[in-house]
Amino acid sequence: MRFTVRSRGDHDSNMISQRIKNYLLEFSLEFDPESPDIVISVGGDGTLLEAFHEYTHRLSETAFVGVHTGHLGFYADWQPEEVEKLVIHIAKTPFKVVEYPVLEVIIRHNGERKSERFLALNECTVKSMEGSLVMDLEIKGDLFETFRGDGLCISTPSGSTAYNKALGGAILHPSLSTIQIAEMASINNRVYRTVGSPLVLPQHHTCLLKPKNNVDFQVTIDHLTLLQQEVKSIQYRVAEEKVRFARFRPFPFWKRVKESFIAE
Ligand code: NAD
């Protein structure tokens, strides 16, 4: 089996990454950062997000597992003390894989520029850089509302516990094939009106944003920020690809939610 290890880059994460690499080489696994069967990320959730983006071109062949060197993460759920156990699992057992949906984002521009396609594991946000953002929001080809406010967050179920949660969005089980739209400070008065509640769309329902004013805005895809100009539309739906996590022990999602947000 081919593996790679991705470190957050701090001292502790680098040391643990090196230990994992040495152990796996001793078990005669092949170190192959080009085409790994498994990617072990060491750091935090952000490190796993970076690893995901590095391998979006081969998601069907790559599984991810995360070790946390800070606090317990949603993606980074193995503790540094458990590294030996994890390595033996990886080396000795055919591992179980769970697949979760990710978000497809297509940005189309005015003029000749080609459209761009991205995948997000957590979410895509659009945020105004100055003034209010005004965008038409279409669902399945029909105008649903004209949004006016700070921005919008379109998240995956796995990302529902991240930025989406801070915006009052619902926590969704990551196995659900959905996308969720949450507002950032919408202006609501007698002139401007939006639904005000987060919306959850099923698979195959497309959401389209069309900018209506000339305000510069930024688009984020997980931890990445893209500055956008001349955008005609941004289209969202559940992607055909899925993210694959290697599972070596049960860690029920709701237990993780409780341990992260309520109490251990
Ligand atoms: P970061 O260092 O700012 O960390 C953000 C926090 O989000 C970390 O504590 C991380 O553990 C947590 N996180 C990431 N994915 C999560 C998930 N799926 N469920 C629960 N918690 C999660 O940034 P980063 O580590 O590069 O992560 C980028 C992510 O940060 C973005 O995808 C976005 O979801 C999140 N974020 C949140 C807010 C907010 O809550 N107001 C603002 C900006 C970004």
PDB file of C-alpha atoms in Angstrom, residues 51-209:
ATOM      1  CA  ALA A  51      -4.422  17.533   2.213  1.00  0.00           C
ATOM      2  CA  PHE A  52      -7.899  17.196   0.696  1.00  0.00           C
ATOM      3  CA  HIS A  53      -7.170  20.038  -1.751  1.00  0.00           C
ATOM      4  CA  GLU A  54      -3.842  18.499  -2.730  1.00  0.00           C
ATOM      5  CA  TYR A  55      -5.548  15.266  -3.788  1.00  0.00           C
ATOM      6  CA  THR A  56      -8.895  16.441  -5.215  1.00  0.00           C
ATOM      7  CA  HIS A  57      -7.791  14.992  -8.580  1.00  0.00           C
ATOM      8  CA  ARG A  58      -7.749  11.432  -7.148  1.00  0.00           C
ATOM      9  CA  LEU A  59     -10.415  11.362  -4.431  1.00  0.00           C
ATOM     10  CA  SER A  60     -11.756   7.973  -5.535  1.00  0.00           C
ATOM     11  CA  GLU A  61      -8.346   6.375  -4.895  1.00  0.00           C
ATOM     12  CA  THR A  62      -7.241   8.212  -1.770  1.00  0.00           C
ATOM     13  CA  ALA A  63      -8.456   7.870   1.812  1.00  0.00           C
ATOM     14  CA  PHE A  64      -7.686  10.378   4.567  1.00  0.00           C
ATOM     15  CA  VAL A  65      -7.076  10.049   8.284  1.00  0.00           C
ATOM     16  CA  GLY A  66      -6.146  12.838  10.698  1.00  0.00           C
ATOM     17  CA  VAL A  67      -3.992  12.993  13.836  1.00  0.00           C
ATOM     18  CA  HIS A  68      -4.412  16.118  15.966  1.00  0.00           C
ATOM     19  CA  THR A  69      -1.506  17.830  17.663  1.00  0.00           C
ATOM     20  CA  GLY A  70      -3.767  20.541  19.113  1.00  0.00           C
ATOM     21  CA  HIS A  71      -7.382  20.085  20.181  1.00  0.00           C
ATOM     22  CA  LEU A  72      -9.661  17.283  19.001  1.00  0.00           C
ATOM     23  CA  GLY A  73     -10.770  18.058  15.481  1.00  0.00           C
ATOM     24  CA  PHE A  74     -13.638  16.901  13.314  1.00  0.00           C
ATOM     25  CA  TYR A  75     -11.230  15.511  10.743  1.00  0.00           C
ATOM     26  CA  ALA A  76      -8.178  15.157  12.966  1.00  0.00           C
ATOM     27  CA  ASP A  77      -9.503  12.726  15.573  1.00  0.00           C
ATOM     28  CA  TRP A  78      -6.511  10.520  16.449  1.00  0.00           C
ATOM     29  CA  GLN A  79      -4.360  11.584  19.405  1.00  0.00           C
ATOM     30  CA  PRO A  80      -0.540  11.675  19.131  1.00  0.00           C
ATOM     31  CA  GLU A  81      -0.342   8.973  21.868  1.00  0.00           C
ATOM     32  CA  GLU A  82      -2.292   6.618  19.620  1.00  0.00           C
ATOM     33  CA  VAL A  83       0.078   6.826  16.662  1.00  0.00           C
ATOM     34  CA  GLU A  84       1.548   3.303  17.156  1.00  0.00           C
ATOM     35  CA  LYS A  85      -1.958   1.823  17.260  1.00  0.00           C
ATOM     36  CA  LEU A  86      -2.954   3.759  14.153  1.00  0.00           C
ATOM     37  CA  VAL A  87       0.151   2.670  12.243  1.00  0.00           C
ATOM     38  CA  ILE A  88      -0.482  -1.018  13.060  1.00  0.00           C
ATOM     39  CA  HIS A  89      -4.087  -0.626  11.879  1.00  0.00           C
ATOM     40  CA  ILE A  90      -2.918   0.936   8.617  1.00  0.00           C
ATOM     41  CA  ALA A  91      -0.206  -1.652   8.038  1.00  0.00           C
ATOM     42  CA  LYS A  92      -2.074  -4.792   9.044  1.00  0.00           C
ATOM     43  CA  THR A  93      -5.745  -4.421   8.278  1.00  0.00           C
ATOM     44  CA  PRO A  94      -7.690  -3.759   5.128  1.00  0.00           C
ATOM     45  CA  PHE A  95      -9.271  -0.557   6.384  1.00  0.00           C
ATOM     46  CA  LYS A  96     -12.881   0.446   6.227  1.00  0.00           C
ATOM     47  CA  VAL A  97     -13.713   3.556   4.264  1.00  0.00           C
ATOM     48  CA  VAL A  98     -16.617   5.954   4.835  1.00  0.00           C
ATOM     49  CA  GLU A  99     -17.573   8.249   1.972  1.00  0.00           C
ATOM     50  CA  TYR A 100     -19.098  11.694   2.470  1.00  0.00           C
ATOM     51  CA  PRO A 101     -20.414  14.223  -0.057  1.00  0.00           C
ATOM     52  CA  VAL A 102     -18.469  17.338  -1.024  1.00  0.00           C
ATOM     53  CA  LEU A 103     -19.541  20.601  -2.664  1.00  0.00           C
ATOM     54  CA  GLU A 104     -19.005  21.439  -6.332  1.00  0.00           C
ATOM     55  CA  VAL A 105     -18.460  25.136  -7.075  1.00  0.00           C
ATOM     56  CA  ILE A 106     -18.394  26.467 -10.644  1.00  0.00           C
ATOM     57  CA  ILE A 107     -17.442  30.122 -11.142  1.00  0.00           C
ATOM     58  CA  ARG A 108     -18.380  31.603 -14.531  1.00  0.00           C
ATOM     59  CA  HIS A 109     -17.012  34.960 -15.694  1.00  0.00           C
ATOM     60  CA  ASN A 110     -18.162  37.686 -18.036  1.00  0.00           C
ATOM     61  CA  GLY A 111     -16.232  37.770 -21.295  1.00  0.00           C
ATOM     62  CA  GLU A 112     -13.843  35.147 -22.620  1.00  0.00           C
ATOM     63  CA  ARG A 113     -12.410  33.814 -19.371  1.00  0.00           C
ATOM     64  CA  LYS A 114     -12.991  30.076 -18.881  1.00  0.00           C
ATOM     65  CA  SER A 115     -15.147  28.874 -16.006  1.00  0.00           C
ATOM     66  CA  GLU A 116     -13.398  27.416 -12.972  1.00  0.00           C
ATOM     67  CA  ARG A 117     -14.453  24.349 -11.001  1.00  0.00           C
ATOM     68  CA  PHE A 118     -13.593  23.722  -7.355  1.00  0.00           C
ATOM     69  CA  LEU A 119     -14.474  21.145  -4.722  1.00  0.00           C
ATOM     70  CA  ALA A 120     -14.970  22.108  -1.089  1.00  0.00           C
ATOM     71  CA  LEU A 121     -14.864  19.794   1.904  1.00  0.00           C
ATOM     72  CA  ASN A 122     -16.293  22.359   4.353  1.00  0.00           C
ATOM     73  CA  GLU A 123     -17.833  25.269   2.465  1.00  0.00           C
ATOM     74  CA  CYS A 124     -17.648  28.080  -0.024  1.00  0.00           C
ATOM     75  CA  THR A 125     -18.400  31.609   1.134  1.00  0.00           C
ATOM     76  CA  VAL A 126     -18.983  34.824  -0.788  1.00  0.00           C
ATOM     77  CA  LYS A 127     -18.331  37.990   1.216  1.00  0.00           C
ATOM     78  CA  SER A 128     -18.368  41.616   0.276  1.00  0.00           C
ATOM     79  CA  MET A 129     -15.080  43.501   0.522  1.00  0.00           C
ATOM     80  CA  GLU A 130     -16.856  46.849   0.947  1.00  0.00           C
ATOM     81  CA  GLY A 131     -20.513  47.747   1.173  1.00  0.00           C
ATOM     82  CA  SER A 132     -23.303  45.239   0.830  1.00  0.00           C
ATOM     83  CA  LEU A 133     -23.217  42.276  -1.426  1.00  0.00           C
ATOM     84  CA  VAL A 134     -26.267  42.063  -3.679  1.00  0.00           C
ATOM     85  CA  MET A 135     -26.888  38.758  -5.403  1.00  0.00           C
ATOM     86  CA  ASP A 136     -29.810  36.953  -6.961  1.00  0.00           C
ATOM     87  CA  LEU A 137     -30.126  33.476  -5.529  1.00  0.00           C
ATOM     88  CA  GLU A 138     -31.691  30.925  -7.845  1.00  0.00           C
ATOM     89  CA  ILE A 139     -32.681  27.417  -6.860  1.00  0.00           C
ATOM     90  CA  LYS A 140     -33.176  24.887  -9.647  1.00  0.00           C
ATOM     91  CA  GLY A 141     -33.287  27.687 -12.211  1.00  0.00           C
ATOM     92  CA  ASP A 142     -35.939  29.801 -10.446  1.00  0.00           C
ATOM     93  CA  LEU A 143     -35.240  33.096  -8.702  1.00  0.00           C
ATOM     94  CA  PHE A 144     -35.703  32.451  -4.984  1.00  0.00           C
ATOM     95  CA  GLU A 145     -34.605  35.796  -3.493  1.00  0.00           C
ATOM     96  CA  THR A 146     -32.332  38.770  -3.938  1.00  0.00           C
ATOM     97  CA  PHE A 147     -29.814  38.673  -1.109  1.00  0.00           C
ATOM     98  CA  ARG A 148     -28.428  41.894   0.312  1.00  0.00           C
ATOM     99  CA  GLY A 149     -25.977  41.765   3.203  1.00  0.00           C
ATOM    100  CA  ASP A 150     -22.488  40.659   4.215  1.00  0.00           C
ATOM    101  CA  GLY A 151     -22.413  37.339   2.394  1.00  0.00           C
ATOM    102  CA  LEU A 152     -23.521  33.740   2.045  1.00  0.00           C
ATOM    103  CA  CYS A 153     -22.056  30.431   3.119  1.00  0.00           C
ATOM    104  CA  ILE A 154     -22.776  27.255   1.176  1.00  0.00           C
ATOM    105  CA  SER A 155     -21.603  24.243   3.130  1.00  0.00           C
ATOM    106  CA  THR A 156     -21.324  20.488   2.944  1.00  0.00           C
ATOM    107  CA  PRO A 157     -22.783  18.343   5.722  1.00  0.00           C
ATOM    108  CA  SER A 158     -19.201  17.688   6.951  1.00  0.00           C
ATOM    109  CA  GLY A 159     -18.678  21.447   7.050  1.00  0.00           C
ATOM    110  CA  SER A 160     -21.952  22.083   8.861  1.00  0.00           C
ATOM    111  CA  THR A 161     -20.075  22.071  12.205  1.00  0.00           C
ATOM    112  CA  ALA A 162     -17.600  24.705  10.946  1.00  0.00           C
ATOM    113  CA  TYR A 163     -18.365  28.212   9.598  1.00  0.00           C
ATOM    114  CA  ASN A 164     -21.986  27.248   8.927  1.00  0.00           C
ATOM    115  CA  LYS A 165     -22.562  26.579  12.624  1.00  0.00           C
ATOM    116  CA  ALA A 166     -21.258  30.037  13.552  1.00  0.00           C
ATOM    117  CA  LEU A 167     -23.926  31.482  11.224  1.00  0.00           C
ATOM    118  CA  GLY A 168     -26.763  29.612  12.926  1.00  0.00           C
ATOM    119  CA  GLY A 169     -26.920  26.829  10.346  1.00  0.00           C
ATOM    120  CA  ALA A 170     -28.035  23.341  11.346  1.00  0.00           C
ATOM    121  CA  ILE A 171     -25.587  20.572  12.133  1.00  0.00           C
ATOM    122  CA  LEU A 172     -26.181  17.834   9.563  1.00  0.00           C
ATOM    123  CA  HIS A 173     -24.964  14.261   9.657  1.00  0.00           C
ATOM    124  CA  PRO A 174     -22.078  14.076   7.135  1.00  0.00           C
ATOM    125  CA  SER A 175     -23.604  11.120   5.298  1.00  0.00           C
ATOM    126  CA  LEU A 176     -26.494  13.240   3.952  1.00  0.00           C
ATOM    127  CA  SER A 177     -26.150  14.207   0.287  1.00  0.00           C
ATOM    128  CA  THR A 178     -27.090  17.844   0.724  1.00  0.00           C
ATOM    129  CA  ILE A 179     -25.788  21.391   0.651  1.00  0.00           C
ATOM    130  CA  GLN A 180     -26.781  24.088   3.128  1.00  0.00           C
ATOM    131  CA  ILE A 181     -27.111  27.812   2.434  1.00  0.00           C
ATOM    132  CA  ALA A 182     -26.660  30.162   5.407  1.00  0.00           C
ATOM    133  CA  GLU A 183     -26.862  33.941   5.401  1.00  0.00           C
ATOM    134  CA  MET A 184     -24.343  36.394   6.821  1.00  0.00           C
ATOM    135  CA  ALA A 185     -26.153  39.449   8.200  1.00  0.00           C
ATOM    136  CA  SER A 186     -28.835  39.890   5.569  1.00  0.00           C
ATOM    137  CA  ILE A 187     -30.580  43.244   5.385  1.00  0.00           C
ATOM    138  CA  ASN A 188     -34.263  42.710   6.023  1.00  0.00           C
ATOM    139  CA  ASN A 189     -36.732  45.567   6.012  1.00  0.00           C
ATOM    140  CA  ARG A 190     -39.724  46.681   3.958  1.00  0.00           C
ATOM    141  CA  VAL A 191     -37.566  47.121   0.870  1.00  0.00           C
ATOM    142  CA  TYR A 192     -35.214  44.141   1.021  1.00  0.00           C
ATOM    143  CA  ARG A 193     -36.323  40.663   1.973  1.00  0.00           C
ATOM    144  CA  THR A 194     -34.662  37.275   2.263  1.00  0.00           C
ATOM    145  CA  VAL A 195     -35.945  34.077   3.807  1.00  0.00           C
ATOM    146  CA  GLY A 196     -33.688  34.518   6.850  1.00  0.00           C
ATOM    147  CA  SER A 197     -33.428  30.792   7.622  1.00  0.00           C
ATOM    148  CA  PRO A 198     -30.726  28.388   6.503  1.00  0.00           C
ATOM    149  CA  LEU A 199     -31.853  26.260   3.547  1.00  0.00           C
ATOM    150  CA  VAL A 200     -30.918  22.611   2.994  1.00  0.00           C
ATOM    151  CA  LEU A 201     -31.001  21.450  -0.635  1.00  0.00           C
ATOM    152  CA  PRO A 202     -31.054  17.807  -1.710  1.00  0.00           C
ATOM    153  CA  GLN A 203     -28.713  16.245  -4.235  1.00  0.00           C
ATOM    154  CA  HIS A 204     -29.295  17.461  -7.831  1.00  0.00           C
ATOM    155  CA  HIS A 205     -30.806  20.762  -6.681  1.00  0.00           C
ATOM    156  CA  THR A 206     -28.541  23.481  -7.984  1.00  0.00           C
ATOM    157  CA  CYS A 207     -28.081  26.852  -6.327  1.00  0.00           C
ATOM    158  CA  LEU A 208     -26.898  29.742  -8.493  1.00  0.00           C
ATOM    159  CA  LEU A 209     -25.661  33.132  -7.282  1.00  0.00           C
TER     160      LEU A 209
END
